[in-house]
XYZ file of C-alpha atoms in Angstrom:
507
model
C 37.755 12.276 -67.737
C 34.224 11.682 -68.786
C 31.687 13.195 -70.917
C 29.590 13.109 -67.647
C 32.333 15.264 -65.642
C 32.914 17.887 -68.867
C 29.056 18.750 -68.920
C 28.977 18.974 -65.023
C 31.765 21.498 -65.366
C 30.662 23.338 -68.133
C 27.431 23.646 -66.049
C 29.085 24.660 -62.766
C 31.255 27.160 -64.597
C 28.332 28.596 -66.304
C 26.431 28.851 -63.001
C 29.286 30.617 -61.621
C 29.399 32.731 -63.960
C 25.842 33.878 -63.979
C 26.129 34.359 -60.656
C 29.381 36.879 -60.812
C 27.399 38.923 -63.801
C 24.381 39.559 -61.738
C 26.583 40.532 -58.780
C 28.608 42.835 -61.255
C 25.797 43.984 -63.943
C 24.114 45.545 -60.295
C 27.266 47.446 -59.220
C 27.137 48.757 -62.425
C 23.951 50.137 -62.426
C 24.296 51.129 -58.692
C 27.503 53.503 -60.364
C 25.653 54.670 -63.560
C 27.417 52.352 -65.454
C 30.872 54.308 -65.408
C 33.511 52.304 -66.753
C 36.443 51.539 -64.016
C 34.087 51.618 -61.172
C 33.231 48.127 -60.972
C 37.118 47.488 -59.926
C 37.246 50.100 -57.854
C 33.940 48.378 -55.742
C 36.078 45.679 -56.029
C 39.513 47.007 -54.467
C 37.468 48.542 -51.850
C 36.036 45.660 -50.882
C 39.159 43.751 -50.804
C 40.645 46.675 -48.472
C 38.193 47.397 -46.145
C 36.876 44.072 -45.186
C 39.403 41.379 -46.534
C 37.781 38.353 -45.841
C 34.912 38.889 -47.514
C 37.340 38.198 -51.050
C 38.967 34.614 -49.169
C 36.466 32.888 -51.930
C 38.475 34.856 -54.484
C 42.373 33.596 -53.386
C 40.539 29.822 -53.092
C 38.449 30.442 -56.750
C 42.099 31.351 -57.905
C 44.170 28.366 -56.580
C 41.511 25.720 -57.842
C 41.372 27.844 -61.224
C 45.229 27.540 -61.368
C 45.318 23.642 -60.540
C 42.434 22.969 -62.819
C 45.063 23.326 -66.147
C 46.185 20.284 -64.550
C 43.063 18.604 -62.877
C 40.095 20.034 -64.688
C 37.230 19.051 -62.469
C 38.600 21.754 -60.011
C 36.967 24.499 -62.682
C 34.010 23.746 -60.325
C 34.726 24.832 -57.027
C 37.009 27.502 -58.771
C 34.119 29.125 -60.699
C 31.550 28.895 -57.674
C 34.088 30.469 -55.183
C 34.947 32.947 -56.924
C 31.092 33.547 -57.675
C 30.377 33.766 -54.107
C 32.857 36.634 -53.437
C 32.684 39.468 -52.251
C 30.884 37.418 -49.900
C 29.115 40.839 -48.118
C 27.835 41.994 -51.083
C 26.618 38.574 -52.872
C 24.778 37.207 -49.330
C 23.185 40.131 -48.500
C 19.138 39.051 -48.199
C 17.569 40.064 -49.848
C 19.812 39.901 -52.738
C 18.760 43.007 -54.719
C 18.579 41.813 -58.913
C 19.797 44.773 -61.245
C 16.276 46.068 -63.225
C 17.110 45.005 -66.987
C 16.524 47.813 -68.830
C 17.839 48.445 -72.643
C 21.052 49.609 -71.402
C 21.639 46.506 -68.923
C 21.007 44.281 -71.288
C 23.134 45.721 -73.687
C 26.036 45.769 -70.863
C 24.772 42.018 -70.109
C 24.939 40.488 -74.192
C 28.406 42.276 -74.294
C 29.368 40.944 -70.883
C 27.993 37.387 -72.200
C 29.473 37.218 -75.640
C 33.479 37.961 -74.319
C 32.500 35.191 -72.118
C 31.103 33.111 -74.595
C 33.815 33.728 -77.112
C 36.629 33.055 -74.267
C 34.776 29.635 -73.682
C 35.160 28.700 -77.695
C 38.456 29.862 -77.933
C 40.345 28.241 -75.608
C 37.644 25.350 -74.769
C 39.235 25.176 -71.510
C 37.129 24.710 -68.219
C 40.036 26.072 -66.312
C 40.418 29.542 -69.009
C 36.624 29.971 -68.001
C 36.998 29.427 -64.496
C 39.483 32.037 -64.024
C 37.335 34.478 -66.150
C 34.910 34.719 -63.707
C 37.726 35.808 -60.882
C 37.672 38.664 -63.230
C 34.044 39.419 -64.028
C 34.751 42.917 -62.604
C 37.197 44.238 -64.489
C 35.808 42.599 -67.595
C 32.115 44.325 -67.081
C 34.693 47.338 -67.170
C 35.959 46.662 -70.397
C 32.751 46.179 -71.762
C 31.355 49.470 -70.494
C 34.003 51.280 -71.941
C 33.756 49.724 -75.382
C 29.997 50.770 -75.289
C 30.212 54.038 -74.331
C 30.207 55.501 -77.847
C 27.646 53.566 -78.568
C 25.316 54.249 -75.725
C 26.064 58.656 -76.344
C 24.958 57.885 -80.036
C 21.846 56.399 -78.729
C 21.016 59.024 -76.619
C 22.206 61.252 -79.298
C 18.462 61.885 -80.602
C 17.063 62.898 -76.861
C 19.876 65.629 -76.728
C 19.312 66.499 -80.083
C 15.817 66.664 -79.288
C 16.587 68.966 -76.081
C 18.832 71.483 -77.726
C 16.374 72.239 -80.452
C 14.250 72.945 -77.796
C 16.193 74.946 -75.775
C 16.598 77.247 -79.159
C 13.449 77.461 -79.427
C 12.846 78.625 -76.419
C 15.485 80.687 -75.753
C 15.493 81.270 -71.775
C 18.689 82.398 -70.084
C 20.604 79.452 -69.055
C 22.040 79.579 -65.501
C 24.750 76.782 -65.436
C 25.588 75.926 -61.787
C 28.724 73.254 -60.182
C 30.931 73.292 -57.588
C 32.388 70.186 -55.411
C 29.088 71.051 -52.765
C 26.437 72.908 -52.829
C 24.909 72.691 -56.541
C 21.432 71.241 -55.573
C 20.978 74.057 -52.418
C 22.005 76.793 -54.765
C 19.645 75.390 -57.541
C 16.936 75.564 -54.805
C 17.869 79.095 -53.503
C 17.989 80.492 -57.440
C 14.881 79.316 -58.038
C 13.075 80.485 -54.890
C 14.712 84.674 -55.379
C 13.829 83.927 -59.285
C 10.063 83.281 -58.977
C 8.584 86.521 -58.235
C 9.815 87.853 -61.260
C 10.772 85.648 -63.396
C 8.933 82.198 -65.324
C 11.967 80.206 -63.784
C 12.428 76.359 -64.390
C 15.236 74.073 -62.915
C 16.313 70.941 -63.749
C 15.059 68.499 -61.356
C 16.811 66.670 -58.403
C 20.511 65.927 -59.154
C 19.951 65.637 -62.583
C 23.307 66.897 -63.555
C 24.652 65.084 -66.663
C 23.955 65.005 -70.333
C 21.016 62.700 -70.318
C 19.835 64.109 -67.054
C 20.130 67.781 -68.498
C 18.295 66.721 -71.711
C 15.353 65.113 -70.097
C 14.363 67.806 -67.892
C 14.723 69.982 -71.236
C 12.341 67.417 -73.103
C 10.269 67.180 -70.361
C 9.538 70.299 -68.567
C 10.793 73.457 -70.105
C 7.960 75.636 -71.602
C 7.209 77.769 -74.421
C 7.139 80.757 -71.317
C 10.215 79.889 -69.461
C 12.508 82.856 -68.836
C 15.118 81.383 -67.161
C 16.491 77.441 -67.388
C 18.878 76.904 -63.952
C 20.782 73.648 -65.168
C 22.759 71.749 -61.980
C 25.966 70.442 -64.080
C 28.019 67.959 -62.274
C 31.408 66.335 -63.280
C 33.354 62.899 -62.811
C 36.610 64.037 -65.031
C 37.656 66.757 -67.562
C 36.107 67.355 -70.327
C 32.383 66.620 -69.138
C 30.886 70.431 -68.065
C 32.738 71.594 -71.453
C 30.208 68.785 -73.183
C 27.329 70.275 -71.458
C 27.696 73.920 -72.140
C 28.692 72.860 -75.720
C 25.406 71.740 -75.422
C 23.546 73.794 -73.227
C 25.227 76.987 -73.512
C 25.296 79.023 -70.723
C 24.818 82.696 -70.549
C 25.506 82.618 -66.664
C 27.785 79.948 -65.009
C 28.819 79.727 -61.054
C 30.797 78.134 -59.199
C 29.861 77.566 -55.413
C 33.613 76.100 -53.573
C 36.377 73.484 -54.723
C 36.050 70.473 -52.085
C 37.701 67.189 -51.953
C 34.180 65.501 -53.586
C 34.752 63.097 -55.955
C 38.999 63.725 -55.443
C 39.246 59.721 -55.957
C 37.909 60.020 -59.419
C 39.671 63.294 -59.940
C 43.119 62.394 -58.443
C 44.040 66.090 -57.566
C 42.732 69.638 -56.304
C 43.909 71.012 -58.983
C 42.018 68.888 -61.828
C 38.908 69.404 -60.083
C 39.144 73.187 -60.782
C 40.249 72.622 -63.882
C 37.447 70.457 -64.471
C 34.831 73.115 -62.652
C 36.099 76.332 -64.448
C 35.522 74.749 -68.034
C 31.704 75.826 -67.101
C 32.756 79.556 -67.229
C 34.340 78.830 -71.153
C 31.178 79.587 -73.164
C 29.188 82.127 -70.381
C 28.820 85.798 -70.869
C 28.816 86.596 -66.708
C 30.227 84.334 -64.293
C 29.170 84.474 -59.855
C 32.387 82.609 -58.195
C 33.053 81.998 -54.887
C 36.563 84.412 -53.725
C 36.917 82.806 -50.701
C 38.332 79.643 -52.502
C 41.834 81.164 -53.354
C 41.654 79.279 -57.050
C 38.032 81.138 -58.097
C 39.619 84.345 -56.429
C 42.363 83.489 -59.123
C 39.970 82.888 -61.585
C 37.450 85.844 -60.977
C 41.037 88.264 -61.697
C 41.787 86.810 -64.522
C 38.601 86.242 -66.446
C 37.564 89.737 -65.539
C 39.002 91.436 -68.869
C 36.417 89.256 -71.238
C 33.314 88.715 -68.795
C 30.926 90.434 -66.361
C 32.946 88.467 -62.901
C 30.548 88.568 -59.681
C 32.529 88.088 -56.672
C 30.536 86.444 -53.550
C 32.246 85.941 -50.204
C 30.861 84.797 -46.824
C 33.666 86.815 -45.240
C 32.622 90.495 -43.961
C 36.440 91.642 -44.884
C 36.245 90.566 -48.444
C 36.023 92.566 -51.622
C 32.763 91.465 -52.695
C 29.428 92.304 -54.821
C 27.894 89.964 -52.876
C 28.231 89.009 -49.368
C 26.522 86.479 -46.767
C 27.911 86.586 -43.535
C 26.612 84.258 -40.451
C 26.456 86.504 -36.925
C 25.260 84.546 -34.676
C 21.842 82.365 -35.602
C 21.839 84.631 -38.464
C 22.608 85.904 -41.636
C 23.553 89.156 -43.547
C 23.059 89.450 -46.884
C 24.472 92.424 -48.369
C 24.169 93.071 -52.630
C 26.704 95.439 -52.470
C 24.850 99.160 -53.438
C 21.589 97.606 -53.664
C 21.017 97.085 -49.919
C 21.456 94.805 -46.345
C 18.770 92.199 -45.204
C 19.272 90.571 -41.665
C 17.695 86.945 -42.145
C 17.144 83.189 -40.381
C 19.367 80.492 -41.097
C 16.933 78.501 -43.406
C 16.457 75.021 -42.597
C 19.016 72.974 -41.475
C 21.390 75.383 -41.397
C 22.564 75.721 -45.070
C 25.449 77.297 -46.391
C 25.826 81.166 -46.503
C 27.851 80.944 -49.784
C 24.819 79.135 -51.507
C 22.622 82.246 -50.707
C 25.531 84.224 -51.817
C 25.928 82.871 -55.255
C 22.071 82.757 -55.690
C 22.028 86.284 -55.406
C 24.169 87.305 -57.146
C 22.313 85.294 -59.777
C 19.546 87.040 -59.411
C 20.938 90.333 -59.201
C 23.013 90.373 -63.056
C 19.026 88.535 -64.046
C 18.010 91.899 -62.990
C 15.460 90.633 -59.710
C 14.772 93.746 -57.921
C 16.104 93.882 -54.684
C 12.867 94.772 -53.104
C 11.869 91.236 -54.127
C 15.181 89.229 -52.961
C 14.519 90.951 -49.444
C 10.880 89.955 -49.280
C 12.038 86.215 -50.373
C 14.569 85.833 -48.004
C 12.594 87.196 -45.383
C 9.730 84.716 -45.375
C 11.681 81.630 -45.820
C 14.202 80.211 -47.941
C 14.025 76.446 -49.326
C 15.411 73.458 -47.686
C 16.469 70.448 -49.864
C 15.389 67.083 -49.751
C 17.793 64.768 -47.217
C 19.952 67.717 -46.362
C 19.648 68.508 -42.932
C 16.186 67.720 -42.679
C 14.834 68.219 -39.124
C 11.622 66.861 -37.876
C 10.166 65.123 -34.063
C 8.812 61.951 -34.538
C 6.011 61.100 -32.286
C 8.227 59.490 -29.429
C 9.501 63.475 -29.012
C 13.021 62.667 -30.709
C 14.345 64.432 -33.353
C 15.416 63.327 -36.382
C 18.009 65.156 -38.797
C 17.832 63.591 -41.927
C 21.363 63.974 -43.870
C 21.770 61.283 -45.705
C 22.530 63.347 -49.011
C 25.078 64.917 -47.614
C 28.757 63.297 -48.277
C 30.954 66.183 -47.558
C 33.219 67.374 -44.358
C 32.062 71.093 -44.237
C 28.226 69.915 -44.731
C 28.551 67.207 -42.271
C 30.160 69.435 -39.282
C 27.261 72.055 -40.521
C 24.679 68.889 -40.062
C 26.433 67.981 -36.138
C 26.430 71.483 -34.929
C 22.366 71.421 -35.589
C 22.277 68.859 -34.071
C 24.180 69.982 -31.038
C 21.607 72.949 -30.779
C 18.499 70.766 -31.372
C 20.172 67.908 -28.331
C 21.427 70.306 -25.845
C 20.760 69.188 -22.332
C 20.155 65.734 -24.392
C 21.538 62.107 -26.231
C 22.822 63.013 -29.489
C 22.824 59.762 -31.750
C 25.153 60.136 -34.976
C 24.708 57.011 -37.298
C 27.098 57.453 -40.399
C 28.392 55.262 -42.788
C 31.156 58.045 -43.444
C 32.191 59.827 -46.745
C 33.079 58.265 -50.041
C 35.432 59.362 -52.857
C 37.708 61.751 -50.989
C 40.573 59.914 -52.247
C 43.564 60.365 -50.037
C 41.982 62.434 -47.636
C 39.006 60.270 -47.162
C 40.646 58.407 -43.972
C 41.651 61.741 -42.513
C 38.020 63.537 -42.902
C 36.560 60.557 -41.594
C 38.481 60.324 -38.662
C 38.432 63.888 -38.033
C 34.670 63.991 -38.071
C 34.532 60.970 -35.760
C 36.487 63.640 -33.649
C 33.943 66.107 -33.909
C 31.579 63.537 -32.729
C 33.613 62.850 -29.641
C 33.474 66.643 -28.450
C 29.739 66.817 -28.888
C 28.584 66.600 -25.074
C 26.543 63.143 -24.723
C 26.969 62.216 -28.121
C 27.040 57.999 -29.040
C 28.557 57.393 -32.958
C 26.757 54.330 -34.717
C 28.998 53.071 -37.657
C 27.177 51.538 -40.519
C 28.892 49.042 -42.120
C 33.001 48.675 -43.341
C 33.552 51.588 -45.763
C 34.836 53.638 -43.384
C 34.894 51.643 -40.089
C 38.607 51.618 -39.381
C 39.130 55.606 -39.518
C 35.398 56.127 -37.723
C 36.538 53.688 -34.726
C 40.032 55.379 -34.679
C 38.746 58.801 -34.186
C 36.864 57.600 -31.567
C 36.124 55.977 -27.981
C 35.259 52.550 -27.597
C 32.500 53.489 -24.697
C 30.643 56.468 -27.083
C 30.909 53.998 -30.360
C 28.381 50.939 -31.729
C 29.281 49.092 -34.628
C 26.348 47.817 -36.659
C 26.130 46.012 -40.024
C 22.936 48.228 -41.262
C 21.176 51.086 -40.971
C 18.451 48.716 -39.925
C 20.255 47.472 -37.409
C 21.505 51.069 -36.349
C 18.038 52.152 -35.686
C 17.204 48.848 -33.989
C 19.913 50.142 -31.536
C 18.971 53.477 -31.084
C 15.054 52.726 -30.730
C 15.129 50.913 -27.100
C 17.293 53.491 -25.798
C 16.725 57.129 -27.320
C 14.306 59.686 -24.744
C 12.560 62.625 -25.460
C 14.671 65.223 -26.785
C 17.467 63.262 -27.787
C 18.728 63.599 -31.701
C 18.903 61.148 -33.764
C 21.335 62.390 -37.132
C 21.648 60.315 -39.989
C 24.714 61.456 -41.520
C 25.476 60.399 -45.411
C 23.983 56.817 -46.661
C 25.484 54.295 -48.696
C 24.252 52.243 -51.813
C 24.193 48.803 -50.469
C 26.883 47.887 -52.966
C 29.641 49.182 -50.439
C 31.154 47.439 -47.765
């Protein structure tokens, strides 16, 4: 073999390479950089559309043979480079932004590479590494974690001080769906009375929490309403650690996030370590494991019980009758209200008053809030006509089965007499149920008169298709391409619902 050949290999290996870690350093980012996830992209790719990972099985033959004939490093490394071949040919190919923390992923990333290459000085040993740039971007993640929470250690030390200082009630808020509505809902039957700030968005975790602190809480705040949102045990005790709570709710137990989780019954584990550190907790009793809960933690805390259910022992309940709800703060008074838009979720309302109720917000004012108009959220069931006379339901920050069916009856009321268009990539991270909700919802689809189903992409394809009927379902690669579809053949009046949306790092 010539000098010649081992440079041309070394170069194709390290282009490979390259390649693989941009692919992989992007996923990354796309998942807030949580180790593990990178390999689960991977699997899921490898599951839901197979042949996109045939450069893969030939990158591993080649890599195998190339022990033996080393020149076949080359095609090993750039095959396995080019796969998953969905995800690395998309065009444009979006480049990960390098900021401080990417790079620091990317020079740890580098230098196992690096020090794989020295150590076994074998084009074949480096070939193969690429096959598993995934899981090794996974490694490295891990191994910085500690390092990255000591970095960010000053900006949470810097938020806690000023949360002492300060001194508002803290209103801690989770719950599998629902956190960012409720947020909105607390903040809205807050505001009369109170100098009421809320963290921002979905900005739900420890770096989230502490730059909305750092940011925008003010010497006059009253009353801090944190959103605090989970992955695995361990991570709302953090927060309230952190950011105690003197009030902490929990709006349902859903299967979000279950694929992370693994069961039920560590996600309410996982959601009731919010209620450790508060003085009052608002819990939802129509979930049988926070009617459990609100029984048992009754003895030590002030326990509000909400319920959507007009047969329940409640303080608060928010019942729908018919385009409507009732709201009824149990010895304080009944207010008949409008759905507010899109629909929402009467247990939201519910847990936001009784919020407001232990904060001591008259009930004079909630009435007078609720009955002028409660707040929608961003990409929830947004509804709007477009100027061709269509309208559009915007729901693409919705990922759940109860929200979704909530997002398809609107649009059953909005398209009566009319097309309804659903185009849905369907919902992520429901673990073992994920299949089942998807197909079920492609169901619902099917008994919405004159309704069409547009899947987007292969995340979910196979359970979408089998839920429904070849003549009432497109296929499409893109949401671009979805909308192509839809825009030479929707009228006036049809609906057009865009139901959940995927980073583009999924199938």
């Amino acid at each position: 073999m010539s000098a010649g050949l081992t440079a041309a290999e070394w170069m194709a290996i390290a282009a490979g390479t390259a390649a693989a870690d941009l692919t992989w350093w992007r996923v990354a980012q796309r998942e807030h950089y949580e180790p593990g996830r990178n390999t689960a992209m991977l699997r899921m790719w490898a599951t839901r559309t197979p042949v996109s990972v045939v450069p893969y099985a030939v990158g591993a033959v080649c890599a195998a043979a190339a022990f033996r004939y080393p020149v076949l490093g080359i095609p090993a490394a750039l095959a396995a480079a080019a796969a998953p071949v969905g995800l690395v040919f998309r065009k444009p190919f979006p480049r990960p932004a390098f900021t401080q923390r990417l790079r620091r992923l990317a020079g740890g990333t580098v230098a196992v590479q690096v020090a794989a290459a020295v150590a076994f000085r074998s084009p074949a040993v480096s070939a193969a590494l690429v096959l598993f740039t995934a899981p090794v971007t996974d490694a490295v993640l891990a191994a910085l974690k500690p390092v990255e929470a000591k970095l960010g250690a000053k900006f949470v030390t810097s938020a806690r001080a000023r949360l002492t200082q300060v001194a508002p009630d803290v209103v801690a808020i989770t719950g599998s769906y629902g956190k960012t509505s409720t947020k909105a809902y607390v903040e809205a039957l807050l505001a009369p009375e109170k100098n009421v700030f809320a963290s921002p968005a979905s900005f739900n975790n420890m770096m989230g929490l502490s730059r909305s602190i750092n940011d925008g809480l003010s010497g006059s705040t009253e009353v801090f309403v944190a959103e605090m949102g989970t992955y695995g045990p361990g991570e709302i005790r953090r927060l309230t650690e952190t950011f105690p709570p003197r009030i902490a709710a929990i709006t349902t137990i859903g299967e979000a996030h279950l694929e992370r989780m693994g069961s039920r019954a560590a996600i309410v584990t996982a959601k009731l370590e919010i209620t450790e550190r508060a003085e009052i907790v608002v819990l939802n009793v129509d979930v049988p494991e926070l009617a459990e809960a609100a029984d048992r933690l009754q003895s030590s805390k002030t326990v509000v019980r909400v319920s959507t259910r007009p047969d329940t022992v409640a303080d608060v309940r928010v019942v729908p009758d018919g385009g409507a709800w009732v709201l009824t703060d149990e010895g304080r008074g009944t207010a008949r209200i409008a759905q507010p838009p899109g629909g929402g979720h009467p247990v939201n309302l519910a847990i936001a008053t009784g919020i407001a109720r232990v904060l001591g917000v008259s009930w004079a004012s909630i009435e007078a809030t609720v009955a002028r108009k409660l707040p929608g959220v961003a990409h929830r069931a947004e509804a709007s006509v477009n100027e061709a006379g269509i309208h559009v339901i915007d729901d693409t920050y919705n990922a759940n089965p109860d929200g979704a069916a909530q997002a398809l009856q609107l649009a059953r009321s909005l398209g009566e007499g009319h097309r309804v268009w659903v185009v849905t990539p369907g919902m992520v991270e429901l673990g073992s149920s994920q299949d089942q909700r998807n197909r079920e919802f492609a169901e619902q689809v099917m008994a919405t008169p004159g309704a069409t189903l547009v899947v987007v992409g292969g995340t979910n394809r196979r359970p979408l298709v089998a839920g429904s009927t070849p003549d009432r379902t497109v296929l499409v690669n893109s949401r671009q391409a979805a909308m192509a579809h839809i825009s030479g053949k929707a009228e006036p009046g049809d609906v057009v619902l865009f139901e959940n949306d995927l980073p583009d790092h999924y199938p």
